[in-house]
Coordinates of C-alpha atoms in Angstrom, one line a residue:
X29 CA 61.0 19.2 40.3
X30 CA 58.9 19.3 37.3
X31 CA 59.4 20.8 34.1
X32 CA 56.3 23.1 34.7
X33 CA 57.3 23.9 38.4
X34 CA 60.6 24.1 37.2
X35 CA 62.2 27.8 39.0
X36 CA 62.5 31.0 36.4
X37 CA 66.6 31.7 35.4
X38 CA 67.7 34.9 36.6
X39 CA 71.2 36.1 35.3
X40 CA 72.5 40.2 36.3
X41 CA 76.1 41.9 36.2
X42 CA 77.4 44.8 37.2
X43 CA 81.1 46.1 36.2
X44 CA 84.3 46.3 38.0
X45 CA 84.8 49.6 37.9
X46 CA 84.3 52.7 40.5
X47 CA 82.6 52.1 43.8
X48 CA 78.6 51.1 43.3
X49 CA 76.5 53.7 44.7
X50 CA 73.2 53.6 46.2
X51 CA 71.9 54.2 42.8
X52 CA 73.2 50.8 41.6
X53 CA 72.3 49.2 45.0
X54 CA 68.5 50.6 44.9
X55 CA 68.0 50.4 41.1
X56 CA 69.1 46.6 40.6
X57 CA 71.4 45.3 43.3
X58 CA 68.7 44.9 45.7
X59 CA 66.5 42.8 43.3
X60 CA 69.6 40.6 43.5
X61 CA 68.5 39.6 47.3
X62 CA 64.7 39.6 46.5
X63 CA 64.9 37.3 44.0
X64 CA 67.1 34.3 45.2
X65 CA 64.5 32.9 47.4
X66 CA 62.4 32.1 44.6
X67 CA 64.4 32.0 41.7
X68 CA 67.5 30.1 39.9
X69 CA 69.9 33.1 40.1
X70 CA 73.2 33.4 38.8
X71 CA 75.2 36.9 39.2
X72 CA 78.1 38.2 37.3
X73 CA 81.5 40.0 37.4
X74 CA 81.2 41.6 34.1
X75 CA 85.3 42.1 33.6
X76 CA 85.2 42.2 30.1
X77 CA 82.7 44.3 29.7
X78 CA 84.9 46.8 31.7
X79 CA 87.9 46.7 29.4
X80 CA 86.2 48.7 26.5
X81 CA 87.6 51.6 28.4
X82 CA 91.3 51.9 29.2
X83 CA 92.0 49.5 32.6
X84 CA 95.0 49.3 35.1
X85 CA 95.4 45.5 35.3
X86 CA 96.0 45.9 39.1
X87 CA 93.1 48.2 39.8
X88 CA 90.7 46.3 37.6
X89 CA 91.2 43.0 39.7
X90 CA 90.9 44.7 42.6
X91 CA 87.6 45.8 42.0
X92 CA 86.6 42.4 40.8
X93 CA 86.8 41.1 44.2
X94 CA 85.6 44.4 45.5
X95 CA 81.9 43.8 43.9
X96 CA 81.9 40.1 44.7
X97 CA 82.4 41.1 48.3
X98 CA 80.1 43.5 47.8
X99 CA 76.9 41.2 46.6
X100 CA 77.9 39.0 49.5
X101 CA 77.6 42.0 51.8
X102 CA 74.1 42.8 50.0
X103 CA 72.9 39.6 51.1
X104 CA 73.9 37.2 47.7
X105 CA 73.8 33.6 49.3
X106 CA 76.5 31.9 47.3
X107 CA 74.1 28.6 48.4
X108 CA 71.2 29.8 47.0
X109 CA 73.1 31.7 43.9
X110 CA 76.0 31.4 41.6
X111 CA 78.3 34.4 41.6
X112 CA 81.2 34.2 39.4
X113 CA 83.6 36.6 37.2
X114 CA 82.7 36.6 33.4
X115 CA 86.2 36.2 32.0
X116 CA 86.4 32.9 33.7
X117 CA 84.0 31.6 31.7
X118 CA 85.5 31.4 28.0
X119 CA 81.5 30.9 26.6
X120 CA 80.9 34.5 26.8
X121 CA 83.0 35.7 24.3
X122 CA 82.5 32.7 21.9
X123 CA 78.8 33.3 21.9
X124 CA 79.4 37.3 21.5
X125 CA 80.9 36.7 18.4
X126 CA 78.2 34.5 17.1
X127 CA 75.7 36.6 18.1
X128 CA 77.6 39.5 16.4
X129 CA 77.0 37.2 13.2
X130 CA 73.3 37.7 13.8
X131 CA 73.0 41.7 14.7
X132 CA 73.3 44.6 12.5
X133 CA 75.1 47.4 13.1
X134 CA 72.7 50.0 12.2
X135 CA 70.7 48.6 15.6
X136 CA 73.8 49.1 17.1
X137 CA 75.2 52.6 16.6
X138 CA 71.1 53.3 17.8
X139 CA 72.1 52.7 20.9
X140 CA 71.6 55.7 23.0
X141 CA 74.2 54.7 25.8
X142 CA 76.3 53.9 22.2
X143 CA 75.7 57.4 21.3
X144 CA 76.5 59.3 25.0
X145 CA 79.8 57.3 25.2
X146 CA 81.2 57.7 21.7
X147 CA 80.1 61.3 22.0
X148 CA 78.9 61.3 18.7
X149 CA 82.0 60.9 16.8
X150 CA 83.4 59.9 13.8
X151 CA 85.6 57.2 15.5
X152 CA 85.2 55.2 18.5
X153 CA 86.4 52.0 20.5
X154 CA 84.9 49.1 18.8
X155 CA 84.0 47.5 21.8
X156 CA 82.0 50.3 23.1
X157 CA 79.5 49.5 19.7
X158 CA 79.9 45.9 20.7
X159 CA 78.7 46.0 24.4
X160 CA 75.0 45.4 23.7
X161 CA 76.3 41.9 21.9
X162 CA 78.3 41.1 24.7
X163 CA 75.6 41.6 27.4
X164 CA 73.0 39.7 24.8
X165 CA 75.4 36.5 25.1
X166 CA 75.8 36.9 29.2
X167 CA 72.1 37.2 29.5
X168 CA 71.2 34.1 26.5
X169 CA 74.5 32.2 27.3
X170 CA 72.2 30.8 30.5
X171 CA 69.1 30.5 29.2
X172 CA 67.9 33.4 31.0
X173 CA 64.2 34.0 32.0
X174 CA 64.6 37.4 34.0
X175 CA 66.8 40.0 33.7
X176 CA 67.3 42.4 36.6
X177 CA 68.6 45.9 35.8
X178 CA 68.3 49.6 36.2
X179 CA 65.5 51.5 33.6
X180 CA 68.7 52.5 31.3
X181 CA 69.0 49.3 30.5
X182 CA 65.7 48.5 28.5
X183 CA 67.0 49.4 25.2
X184 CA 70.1 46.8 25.8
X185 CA 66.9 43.8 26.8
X186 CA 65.4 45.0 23.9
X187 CA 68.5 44.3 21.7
X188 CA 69.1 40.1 23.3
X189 CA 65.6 39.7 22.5
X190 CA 65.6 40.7 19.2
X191 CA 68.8 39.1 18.8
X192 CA 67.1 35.4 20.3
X193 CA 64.0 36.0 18.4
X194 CA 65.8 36.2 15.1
X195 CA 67.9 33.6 15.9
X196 CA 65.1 31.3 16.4
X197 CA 63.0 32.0 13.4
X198 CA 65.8 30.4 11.5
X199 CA 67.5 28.2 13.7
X200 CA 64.7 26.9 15.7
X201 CA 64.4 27.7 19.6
X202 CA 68.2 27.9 20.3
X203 CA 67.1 30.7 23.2
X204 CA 64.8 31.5 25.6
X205 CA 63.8 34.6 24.9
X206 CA 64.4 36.8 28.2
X207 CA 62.4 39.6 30.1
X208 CA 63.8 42.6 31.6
X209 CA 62.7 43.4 35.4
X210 CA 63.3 47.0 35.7
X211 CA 63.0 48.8 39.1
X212 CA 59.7 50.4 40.5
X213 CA 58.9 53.4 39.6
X214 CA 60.1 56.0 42.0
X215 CA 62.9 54.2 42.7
X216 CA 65.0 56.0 40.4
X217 CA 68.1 57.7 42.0
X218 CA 69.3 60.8 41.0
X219 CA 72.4 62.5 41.1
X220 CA 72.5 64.7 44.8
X221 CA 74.4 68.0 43.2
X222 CA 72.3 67.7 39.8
X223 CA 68.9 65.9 40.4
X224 CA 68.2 66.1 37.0
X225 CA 71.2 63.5 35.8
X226 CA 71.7 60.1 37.6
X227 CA 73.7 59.8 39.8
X228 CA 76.9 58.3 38.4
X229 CA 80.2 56.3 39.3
X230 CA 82.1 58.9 36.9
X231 CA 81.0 62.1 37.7
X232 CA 83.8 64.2 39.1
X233 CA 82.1 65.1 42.2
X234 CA 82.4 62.9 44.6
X235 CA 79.5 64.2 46.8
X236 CA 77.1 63.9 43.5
X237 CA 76.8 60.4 44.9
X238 CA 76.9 58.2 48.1
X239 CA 79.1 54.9 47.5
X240 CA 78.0 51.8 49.3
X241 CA 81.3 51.8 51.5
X242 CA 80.8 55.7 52.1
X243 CA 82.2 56.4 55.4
X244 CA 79.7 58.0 58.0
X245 CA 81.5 61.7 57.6
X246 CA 81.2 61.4 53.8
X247 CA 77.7 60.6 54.2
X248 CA 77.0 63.5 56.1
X249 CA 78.7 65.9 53.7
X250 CA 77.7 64.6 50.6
X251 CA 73.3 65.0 51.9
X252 CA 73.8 67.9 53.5
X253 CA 75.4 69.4 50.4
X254 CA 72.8 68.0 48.0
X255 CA 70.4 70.5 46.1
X256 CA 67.4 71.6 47.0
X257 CA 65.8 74.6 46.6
X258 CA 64.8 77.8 48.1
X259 CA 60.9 77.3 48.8
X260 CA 61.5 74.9 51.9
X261 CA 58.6 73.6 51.7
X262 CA 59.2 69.5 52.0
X263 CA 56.8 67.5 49.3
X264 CA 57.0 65.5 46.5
X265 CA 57.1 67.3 42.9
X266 CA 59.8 65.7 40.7
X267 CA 59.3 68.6 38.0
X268 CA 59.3 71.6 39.9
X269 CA 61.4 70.3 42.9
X270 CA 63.7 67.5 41.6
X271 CA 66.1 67.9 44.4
X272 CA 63.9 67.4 47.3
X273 CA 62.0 64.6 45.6
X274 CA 65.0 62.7 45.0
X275 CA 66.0 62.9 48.2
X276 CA 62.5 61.8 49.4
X277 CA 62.8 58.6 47.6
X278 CA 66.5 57.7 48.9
X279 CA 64.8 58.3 52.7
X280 CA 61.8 56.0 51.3
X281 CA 63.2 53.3 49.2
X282 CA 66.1 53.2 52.7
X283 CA 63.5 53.4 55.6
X284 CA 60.9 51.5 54.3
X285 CA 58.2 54.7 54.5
X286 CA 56.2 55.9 51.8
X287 CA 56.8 59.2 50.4
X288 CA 53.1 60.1 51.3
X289 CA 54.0 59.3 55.2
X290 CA 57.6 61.2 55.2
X291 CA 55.7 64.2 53.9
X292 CA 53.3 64.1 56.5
X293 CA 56.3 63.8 59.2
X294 CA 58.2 66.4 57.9
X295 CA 55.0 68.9 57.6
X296 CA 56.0 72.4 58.7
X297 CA 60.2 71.5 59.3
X298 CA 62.6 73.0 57.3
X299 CA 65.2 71.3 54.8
X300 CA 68.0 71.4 57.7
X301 CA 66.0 69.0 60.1
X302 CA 65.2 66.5 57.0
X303 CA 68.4 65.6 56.1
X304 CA 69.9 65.2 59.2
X305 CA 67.3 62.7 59.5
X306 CA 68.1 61.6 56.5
X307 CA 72.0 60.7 57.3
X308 CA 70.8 59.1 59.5
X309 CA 68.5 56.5 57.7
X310 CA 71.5 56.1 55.0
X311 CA 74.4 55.5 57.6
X312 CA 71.7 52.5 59.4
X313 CA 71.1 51.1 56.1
X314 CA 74.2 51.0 54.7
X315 CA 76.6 50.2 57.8
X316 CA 75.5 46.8 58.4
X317 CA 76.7 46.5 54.5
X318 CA 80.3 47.9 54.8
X319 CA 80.9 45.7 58.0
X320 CA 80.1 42.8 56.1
X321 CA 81.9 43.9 53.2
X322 CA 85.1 44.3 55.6
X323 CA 84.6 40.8 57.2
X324 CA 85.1 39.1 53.5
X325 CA 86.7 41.3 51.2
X326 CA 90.5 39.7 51.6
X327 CA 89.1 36.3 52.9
X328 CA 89.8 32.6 51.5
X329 CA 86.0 32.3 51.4
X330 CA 85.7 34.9 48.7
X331 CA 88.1 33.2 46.2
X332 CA 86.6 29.9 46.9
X333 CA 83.4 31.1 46.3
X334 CA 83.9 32.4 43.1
X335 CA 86.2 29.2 41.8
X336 CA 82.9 27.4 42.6
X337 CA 80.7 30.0 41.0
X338 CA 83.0 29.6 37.9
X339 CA 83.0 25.6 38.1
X340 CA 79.5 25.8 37.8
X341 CA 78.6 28.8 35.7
X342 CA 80.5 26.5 33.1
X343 CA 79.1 23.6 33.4
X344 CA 76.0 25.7 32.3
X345 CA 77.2 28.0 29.6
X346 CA 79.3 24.7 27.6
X347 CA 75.7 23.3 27.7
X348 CA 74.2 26.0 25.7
X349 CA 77.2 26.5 23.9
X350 CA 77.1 22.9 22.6
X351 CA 73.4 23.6 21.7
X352 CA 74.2 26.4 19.5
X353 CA 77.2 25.1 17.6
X354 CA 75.1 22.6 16.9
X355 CA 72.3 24.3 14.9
X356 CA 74.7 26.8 13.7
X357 CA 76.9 23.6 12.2
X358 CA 80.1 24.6 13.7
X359 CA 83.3 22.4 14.8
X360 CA 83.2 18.8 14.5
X361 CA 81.4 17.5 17.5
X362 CA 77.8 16.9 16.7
X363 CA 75.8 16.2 20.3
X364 CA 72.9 14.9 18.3

């Protein structure tokens, strides 16, 4: 294949912690899928990235193989894609701290995610401020053309390409400079007890969200608990009826209908007959996932496949790595 015809880079994450909810799954997890067909993809297990918050050791690699299974059950194709866990790759963290060399930490405590974490004070885990870098180096250790990630993560694109651009103007072009592809608009999940906060991993009610592997019961409770409100009328109007309209785009962005045509379905029924409906859409879309989930989660397979994933997202990131030491003048080993 030609250089021109050459296949854009895709490179995505997601942390081993919690269980990913449909939030996750519809925001960026599902782009995952869309995009190996025509794309060079290469998916991560962002361990470290997890460990600037307290860890069990035990739990932590548990959940490492609990999201690998997971973008397997999503559809990931481990022949079409590279999925691998981040700390087996040593290049990440050596190209964090260079990259650290070349940010500054007033664009870093701007961070908004920075700021909601830290909680505004005085003192705060160093690594939390240090995230942004370490994502910069997953995304430019790869030479990364697309990025595929929820809308709260524009700030963090915007940070890896300043980052790469200012690293170029005086190093020449060390990186590609990468784009973020953010999901559609609409597609936006919201919390189901609080429609006006996403829905979240860590919030401490559990029916606030509906985790991929959800059982069927859970399902069921956590919709038909989720806010509405008392006009019972069913359309779309995120401002003045941000319950309902979250739930209208779970039932869109699951079924496949458009928001217009659900209305129009749902014209003259009441809330009680909607989400009824609506369990049902989520426990069809999201079974065939769990089964799959439980098929590979404790098999040989799954190791293997990530030993592979690891082998090769290596052989890529010591590539660049090479490339960089080289116009930053570092170690002995020259490749020009």
């Amino acid at each position: 294949m030609s250089e021109t015809t050459k296949m854009k880079r895709v490179f995505s994450g997601v942390q081993p912690t919690g269980n990913i909810h449909i939030g996750n799954y519809l925001g960026a997890l599902r782009q995952f899928v869309e995009l190996q067909d025509d794309h060079d993809c290469i998916y991560c297990i962002v361990d470290e990235h997890a460990i600037t918050l307290p860890q069990d050791p035990k739990e932590l690699r548990a959940h490492i193989l609990d999201v690998a299974s997971l973008y397997l059950a999503i559809g990931v194709d481990p022949k079409k894609s590279i999925i691998f866990v981040q700390s087996d790759v040593p290049a990440h963290a050596e190209l964090a701290w260079v990259l650290t060399c070349n940010s500054y930490t007033g664009e870093l405590y701007r961070m908004t995610q920075f700021k909601s974490k830290s909680q505004n004070k005085e003192s705060a885990p160093t690594g939390l401020l240090m995230y942004p870098v370490l994502m910069a180096a997953d995304i430019l250790l790869y030479d990364t053309d697309v990025v595929p990630v929820g809308n709260d993560q524009k700030q963090h694109i915007e940070l890896a390409r300043d980052i790469a651009t200012r690293v170029n103007n005086t190093r020449k072009k060390t990186f590609i400079v990468p784009e973020g592809r953010f999901m559609k608009e609409g597609a936006r999940i919201m919390a189901l007890d609080d429609p006006t906060q996403k829905m979240s991993k860590s919030a401490e009610n559990i029916h606030s969200r509906i985790s991929l592997l959800d059982d069927d019961n859970k399902i069921k409770k956590s919709i038909m608990k989720s806010t509405t409100d008392s006009e019972g009328i069913i359309r779309f109007d995120v401002q003045n009826k941000p319950g309902v309209s979250n739930l209208l785009n779970i039932y869109s962005v699951l079924s496949g209908k458009s928001i217009d045509s659900i209305v129009n379905e749902y014209d003259g029924k009441g809330y009680g007959d909607f989400k009824k409906d609506l369990v049902d859409v989520t426990i069809n879309a999201l079974s065939p996932i769990r089964a799959k989930y439980e098929e590979i989660r404790h098999s040989k397979e799954l190791i293997d496949i990530l030993n592979d994933g690891a082998i090769r997202a290596n052989t890529i990131a010591n590539r660049t790595m090479q490339r960089v030491k080289d116009v930053f003048g570092l170690g002995l080993n020259d490749s020009k």
